[in-house]
Amino acid sequence: MIGDKLRAERERQNLTIQDIAKGTSIRALYIEAIEKGEYGQLPGTVYAKGFIRNYANFLKIDADAVVRQFMEENHPEEVAAAEEVKQQLAEAEEANKAEVKAKLATGSEYRDQVSTPSNRQNTLLIALIVLLVGGGIYYLFAMDDSNAPKTATKTVTQQTAKAPAAKSQPAKEQPKEQPAVKKVDGVELVAKFTDKCWTQVVADGKTVYEGTIEPGKTETWKGKEKVVITAGNAGAVEMKVNGQDMGKAGDIGQVVEKTFTPDKAGQAPQADKKDSKK
């Protein structure tokens, strides 16, 4: 069982559960549940995968292999479906490559036939452009700019000189403009991380990021219709949506999910908090 494997490696490195909790920002309660195989105590499969990956990375073992073993042990039907889709994509890619090669082979003879006339046309076009540009330059240099009208400029200068000096008026204070929501085609989420945080981001139904982000990092994700961010340590995430400061995602140690859509990009949406601070 994957929990036994993680616990054995932890003990081999002389680490306690509290050491893992401190290093990964995962609650000790969840770490104990993973080691015992009690996955029902975790917020869900997505969180379980993220916590297990974070745990394995901290122990410096192959995280992808560990997550794959977890899915094979607990969700074999999803693994089988993913493998089937992968096989279908591979077959489609091979068929596409074969089709492209066939089209290239068919089109090679045509390219050989039209290459000579095409080159001749390009040469004539370049010669025509050179003639037009050369004629334009000659025309510009041949112009006598001494005939340019100067009367209007002189009149304006004289009127300006005779105009009485305007009395200085105290400048009126302009009202301060309120920061506007950044105009973005869809949703742009900028997240700044002040501590380690396991994070998953889904844009328009597609997972675009899943993993642990180190402190000091700033990441940007975009979506046309919707961006959903799930943070395993919400107090470590400061967010801006379409340029609007949204503050922190939650409190330290909280598992929080937030959803942003274009019509509510400048508002602070209600967070779907999956967990409360320990």
Short mmCIF file of C-alpha atoms in Angstrom, two decimals:
data_model
loop_
_atom_site.label_atom_id
_atom_site.label_comp_id
_atom_site.label_asym_id
_atom_site.label_seq_id
_atom_site.Cartn_x
_atom_site.Cartn_y
_atom_site.Cartn_z
CA MET A 1 0.00 0.00 0.00
CA ILE A 2 1.25 3.48 -0.86
CA GLY A 3 0.79 4.69 2.73
CA ASP A 4 3.13 1.97 4.00
CA LYS A 5 5.72 2.95 1.42
CA LEU A 6 5.65 6.61 2.44
CA ARG A 7 5.75 5.82 6.16
CA ALA A 8 8.70 3.42 5.72
CA GLU A 9 10.66 6.03 3.78
CA ARG A 10 9.86 8.71 6.36
CA GLU A 11 11.07 6.49 9.20
CA ARG A 12 14.19 5.56 7.22
CA GLN A 13 15.05 9.27 7.02
CA ASN A 14 14.40 9.64 10.80
CA LEU A 15 11.58 12.14 10.19
CA THR A 16 8.42 12.59 12.24
CA ILE A 17 4.94 13.38 11.01
CA GLN A 18 5.40 16.89 12.40
CA ASP A 19 8.55 17.28 10.30
CA ILE A 20 6.54 16.40 7.17
CA ALA A 21 3.69 18.75 8.16
CA LYS A 22 6.09 21.64 8.69
CA GLY A 23 7.97 21.02 5.44
CA THR A 24 4.92 20.57 3.20
CA SER A 25 2.23 22.75 4.89
CA ILE A 26 -0.01 19.64 4.97
CA ARG A 27 -1.89 19.09 8.23
CA ALA A 28 -0.56 16.26 10.38
CA LEU A 29 -4.09 14.79 10.44
CA TYR A 30 -3.97 14.29 6.66
CA ILE A 31 -0.47 12.82 6.73
CA GLU A 32 -1.58 10.23 9.28
CA ALA A 33 -4.64 9.41 7.14
CA ILE A 34 -2.44 8.90 4.05
CA GLU A 35 -0.08 6.56 5.89
CA LYS A 36 -3.02 4.54 7.23
CA GLY A 37 -4.78 4.44 3.85
CA GLU A 38 -7.80 6.26 5.28
CA TYR A 39 -8.37 8.46 2.24
CA GLY A 40 -11.96 9.18 3.20
CA GLN A 41 -10.63 11.70 5.75
CA LEU A 42 -9.12 13.78 2.93
CA PRO A 43 -11.16 16.52 1.17
CA GLY A 44 -11.29 14.55 -2.10
CA THR A 45 -9.32 12.63 -4.74
CA VAL A 46 -7.78 15.79 -6.22
CA TYR A 47 -6.50 16.84 -2.80
CA ALA A 48 -5.32 13.32 -2.01
CA LYS A 49 -3.22 13.25 -5.19
CA GLY A 50 -1.78 16.68 -4.41
CA PHE A 51 -0.92 15.83 -0.81
CA ILE A 52 0.67 12.50 -1.79
CA ARG A 53 2.73 14.18 -4.53
CA ASN A 54 3.86 16.89 -2.10
CA TYR A 55 4.74 14.26 0.53
CA ALA A 56 6.77 12.21 -1.99
CA ASN A 57 8.61 15.29 -3.27
CA PHE A 58 9.58 16.21 0.28
CA LEU A 59 11.01 12.70 0.78
CA LYS A 60 12.82 13.10 -2.60
CA ILE A 61 11.33 9.97 -4.16
CA ASP A 62 9.63 9.58 -7.56
CA ALA A 63 6.38 11.53 -7.02
CA ASP A 64 4.86 10.53 -10.39
CA ALA A 65 5.34 6.83 -9.61
CA VAL A 66 3.86 7.26 -6.13
CA VAL A 67 0.75 9.06 -7.44
CA ARG A 68 0.34 6.45 -10.19
CA GLN A 69 0.48 3.66 -7.61
CA PHE A 70 -2.11 5.48 -5.47
CA MET A 71 -4.48 5.76 -8.46
CA GLU A 72 -3.95 2.09 -9.45
CA GLU A 73 -4.74 0.97 -5.89
CA ASN A 74 -7.79 3.19 -5.34
CA HIS A 75 -9.12 4.27 -8.76
CA PRO A 76 -8.16 1.60 -11.32
CA GLU A 77 -11.09 2.51 -13.58
CA GLU A 78 -9.74 6.06 -14.03
CA VAL A 79 -6.27 4.71 -14.82
CA ALA A 80 -7.69 2.36 -17.45
CA ALA A 81 -9.72 5.18 -19.04
CA ALA A 82 -6.67 7.44 -19.13
CA GLU A 83 -4.57 4.73 -20.79
CA GLU A 84 -7.27 4.18 -23.43
CA VAL A 85 -7.41 7.91 -24.23
CA LYS A 86 -3.60 8.01 -24.40
CA GLN A 87 -3.60 5.11 -26.88
CA GLN A 88 -6.25 6.78 -29.03
CA LEU A 89 -4.26 10.03 -29.11
CA ALA A 90 -1.10 8.16 -30.12
CA GLU A 91 -2.94 6.39 -32.96
CA ALA A 92 -4.45 9.68 -34.14
CA GLU A 93 -1.03 11.34 -34.11
CA GLU A 94 0.50 8.56 -36.18
CA ALA A 95 -2.35 8.77 -38.70
CA ASN A 96 -1.91 12.54 -38.94
CA LYS A 97 1.84 12.18 -39.57
CA ALA A 98 1.19 9.68 -42.35
CA GLU A 99 -1.35 12.02 -43.96
CA VAL A 100 1.07 14.97 -43.82
CA LYS A 101 3.85 12.90 -45.43
CA ALA A 102 1.48 11.86 -48.23
CA LYS A 103 0.46 15.46 -48.91
CA LEU A 104 4.09 16.61 -48.96
CA ALA A 105 5.01 13.87 -51.42
CA THR A 106 2.10 14.81 -53.71
CA GLY A 107 2.85 18.52 -53.58
CA SER A 108 6.59 18.23 -54.33
CA GLU A 109 6.03 17.80 -58.11
CA TYR A 110 3.75 20.82 -58.21
CA ARG A 111 6.33 22.97 -56.38
CA ASP A 112 9.00 21.96 -58.93
CA GLN A 113 6.72 23.07 -61.80
CA VAL A 114 5.84 26.50 -60.40
CA SER A 115 9.18 27.43 -58.80
CA THR A 116 10.75 28.97 -61.96
CA PRO A 117 7.76 31.23 -62.96
CA SER A 118 7.36 32.27 -59.32
CA ASN A 119 11.02 33.32 -59.07
CA ARG A 120 10.70 35.36 -62.31
CA GLN A 121 7.63 37.15 -60.95
CA ASN A 122 9.41 37.96 -57.69
CA THR A 123 12.34 39.49 -59.62
CA LEU A 124 10.03 41.73 -61.67
CA LEU A 125 8.16 42.83 -58.54
CA ILE A 126 11.38 43.81 -56.77
CA ALA A 127 12.55 45.82 -59.82
CA LEU A 128 9.22 47.71 -59.90
CA ILE A 129 9.46 48.56 -56.19
CA VAL A 130 13.03 49.88 -56.65
CA LEU A 131 11.89 52.16 -59.50
CA LEU A 132 8.96 53.54 -57.52
CA VAL A 133 11.03 54.19 -54.39
CA GLY A 134 13.86 55.79 -56.43
CA GLY A 135 11.44 58.08 -58.23
CA GLY A 136 9.84 59.14 -54.96
CA ILE A 137 13.20 60.03 -53.40
CA TYR A 138 14.19 62.09 -56.47
CA TYR A 139 10.90 63.97 -56.33
CA LEU A 140 11.36 64.86 -52.65
CA PHE A 141 14.90 66.18 -53.19
CA ALA A 142 13.84 68.12 -56.31
CA MET A 143 11.18 70.11 -54.44
CA ASP A 144 12.10 73.74 -53.73
CA ASP A 145 11.08 74.25 -50.14
CA SER A 146 11.73 78.02 -50.55
CA ASN A 147 8.18 78.30 -51.90
CA ALA A 148 6.67 76.98 -48.67
CA PRO A 149 4.22 79.51 -47.14
CA LYS A 150 5.67 81.48 -44.21
CA THR A 151 3.04 84.21 -43.78
CA ALA A 152 0.73 82.18 -41.58
CA THR A 153 3.53 81.28 -39.20
CA LYS A 154 4.63 84.93 -38.92
CA THR A 155 1.09 86.15 -38.21
CA VAL A 156 0.55 83.62 -35.47
CA THR A 157 3.87 84.58 -33.88
CA GLN A 158 2.99 88.30 -33.86
CA GLN A 159 -0.44 87.66 -32.35
CA THR A 160 1.09 85.54 -29.67
CA ALA A 161 3.57 88.27 -28.78
CA LYS A 162 0.82 90.95 -28.43
CA ALA A 163 -1.51 88.82 -26.35
CA PRO A 164 -1.70 90.02 -22.71
CA ALA A 165 -0.29 87.69 -20.11
CA ALA A 166 -3.01 85.67 -18.48
CA LYS A 167 -3.34 85.90 -14.72
CA SER A 168 -2.18 82.77 -13.01
CA GLN A 169 -5.00 80.89 -11.37
CA PRO A 170 -4.51 78.41 -8.58
CA ALA A 171 -4.73 74.88 -9.95
CA LYS A 172 -7.84 73.03 -8.90
CA GLU A 173 -7.30 69.67 -7.33
CA GLN A 174 -8.44 66.94 -9.64
CA PRO A 175 -10.48 64.14 -8.08
CA LYS A 176 -8.43 60.99 -7.64
CA GLU A 177 -9.42 58.27 -10.03
CA GLN A 178 -10.35 54.96 -8.55
CA PRO A 179 -8.32 51.97 -9.84
CA ALA A 180 -10.29 50.31 -12.61
CA VAL A 181 -10.58 46.62 -13.27
CA LYS A 182 -7.98 45.57 -15.85
CA LYS A 183 -9.58 44.94 -19.24
CA VAL A 184 -8.85 41.32 -20.05
CA ASP A 185 -10.50 39.02 -22.55
CA GLY A 186 -11.76 36.55 -19.96
CA VAL A 187 -10.10 36.05 -16.55
CA GLU A 188 -6.45 36.71 -15.63
CA LEU A 189 -5.40 35.42 -12.20
CA VAL A 190 -2.06 36.53 -10.74
CA ALA A 191 -1.05 34.68 -7.56
CA LYS A 192 1.90 35.63 -5.34
CA PHE A 193 3.11 32.99 -2.87
CA THR A 194 4.61 33.92 0.50
CA ASP A 195 5.06 30.31 1.67
CA LYS A 196 5.00 26.77 0.30
CA CYS A 197 1.57 25.88 -1.02
CA TRP A 198 0.16 22.91 -2.89
CA THR A 199 -1.91 24.44 -5.71
CA GLN A 200 -4.21 23.28 -8.47
CA VAL A 201 -5.51 25.61 -11.20
CA VAL A 202 -8.27 24.67 -13.67
CA ALA A 203 -8.92 27.07 -16.59
CA ASP A 204 -12.03 26.51 -18.71
CA GLY A 205 -12.33 22.94 -17.42
CA LYS A 206 -8.68 22.01 -18.11
CA THR A 207 -6.07 21.51 -15.37
CA VAL A 208 -3.24 23.91 -16.24
CA TYR A 209 -1.20 23.48 -13.05
CA GLU A 210 -0.94 21.05 -10.16
CA GLY A 211 1.95 20.96 -7.72
CA THR A 212 3.75 22.73 -4.87
CA ILE A 213 4.84 26.35 -5.42
CA GLU A 214 7.79 27.73 -3.45
CA PRO A 215 7.65 31.05 -1.50
CA GLY A 216 8.55 34.16 -3.46
CA LYS A 217 7.05 32.85 -6.72
CA THR A 218 4.43 34.76 -8.73
CA GLU A 219 2.34 32.83 -11.27
CA THR A 220 -0.23 33.98 -13.85
CA TRP A 221 -3.07 31.88 -15.29
CA LYS A 222 -5.72 32.88 -17.83
CA GLY A 223 -9.08 31.51 -18.92
CA LYS A 224 -11.79 32.59 -21.34
CA GLU A 225 -14.81 31.56 -19.22
CA LYS A 226 -13.62 30.50 -15.77
CA VAL A 227 -10.51 30.04 -13.60
CA VAL A 228 -10.69 27.86 -10.46
CA ILE A 229 -7.79 27.84 -7.98
CA THR A 230 -7.47 25.37 -5.11
CA ALA A 231 -4.86 26.16 -2.45
CA GLY A 232 -3.73 23.76 0.26
CA ASN A 233 -2.28 26.62 2.33
CA ALA A 234 -4.59 29.52 1.49
CA GLY A 235 -2.92 32.05 3.80
CA ALA A 236 0.22 31.88 1.64
CA VAL A 237 -1.54 33.05 -1.57
CA GLU A 238 -2.14 36.72 -2.45
CA MET A 239 -4.32 37.13 -5.55
CA LYS A 240 -5.12 39.73 -8.20
CA VAL A 241 -7.89 39.13 -10.75
CA ASN A 242 -7.88 41.31 -13.88
CA GLY A 243 -5.68 43.78 -11.98
CA GLN A 244 -8.03 43.93 -8.97
CA ASP A 245 -6.42 43.10 -5.61
CA MET A 246 -8.38 40.21 -4.07
CA GLY A 247 -6.26 39.80 -0.94
CA LYS A 248 -5.29 36.43 0.50
CA ALA A 249 -7.14 33.28 -0.49
CA GLY A 250 -7.76 32.38 3.16
CA ASP A 251 -5.92 31.53 6.37
CA ILE A 252 -2.71 29.61 6.97
CA GLY A 253 -3.36 25.86 6.80
CA GLN A 254 -6.76 26.18 5.13
CA VAL A 255 -7.68 24.25 2.00
CA VAL A 256 -9.65 26.73 -0.12
CA GLU A 257 -11.19 26.69 -3.59
CA LYS A 258 -12.05 29.94 -5.37
CA THR A 259 -13.80 30.42 -8.71
CA PHE A 260 -13.47 33.52 -10.93
CA THR A 261 -15.54 34.34 -14.03
CA PRO A 262 -15.35 37.41 -16.36
CA ASP A 263 -18.56 38.96 -15.04
CA LYS A 264 -17.30 38.76 -11.44
CA ALA A 265 -13.58 39.31 -12.04
CA GLY A 266 -13.51 42.53 -10.04
CA GLN A 267 -15.52 41.19 -7.08
CA ALA A 268 -14.43 39.09 -4.14
CA PRO A 269 -16.34 35.80 -4.64
CA GLN A 270 -17.36 33.53 -1.82
CA ALA A 271 -14.70 30.89 -1.17
CA ASP A 272 -15.68 27.26 -1.04
CA LYS A 273 -13.60 26.39 2.01
CA LYS A 274 -12.96 22.67 2.15
CA ASP A 275 -11.13 22.81 5.45
CA SER A 276 -10.73 25.07 8.46
CA LYS A 277 -7.53 26.17 10.11
CA LYS A 278 -6.11 23.60 12.50
#
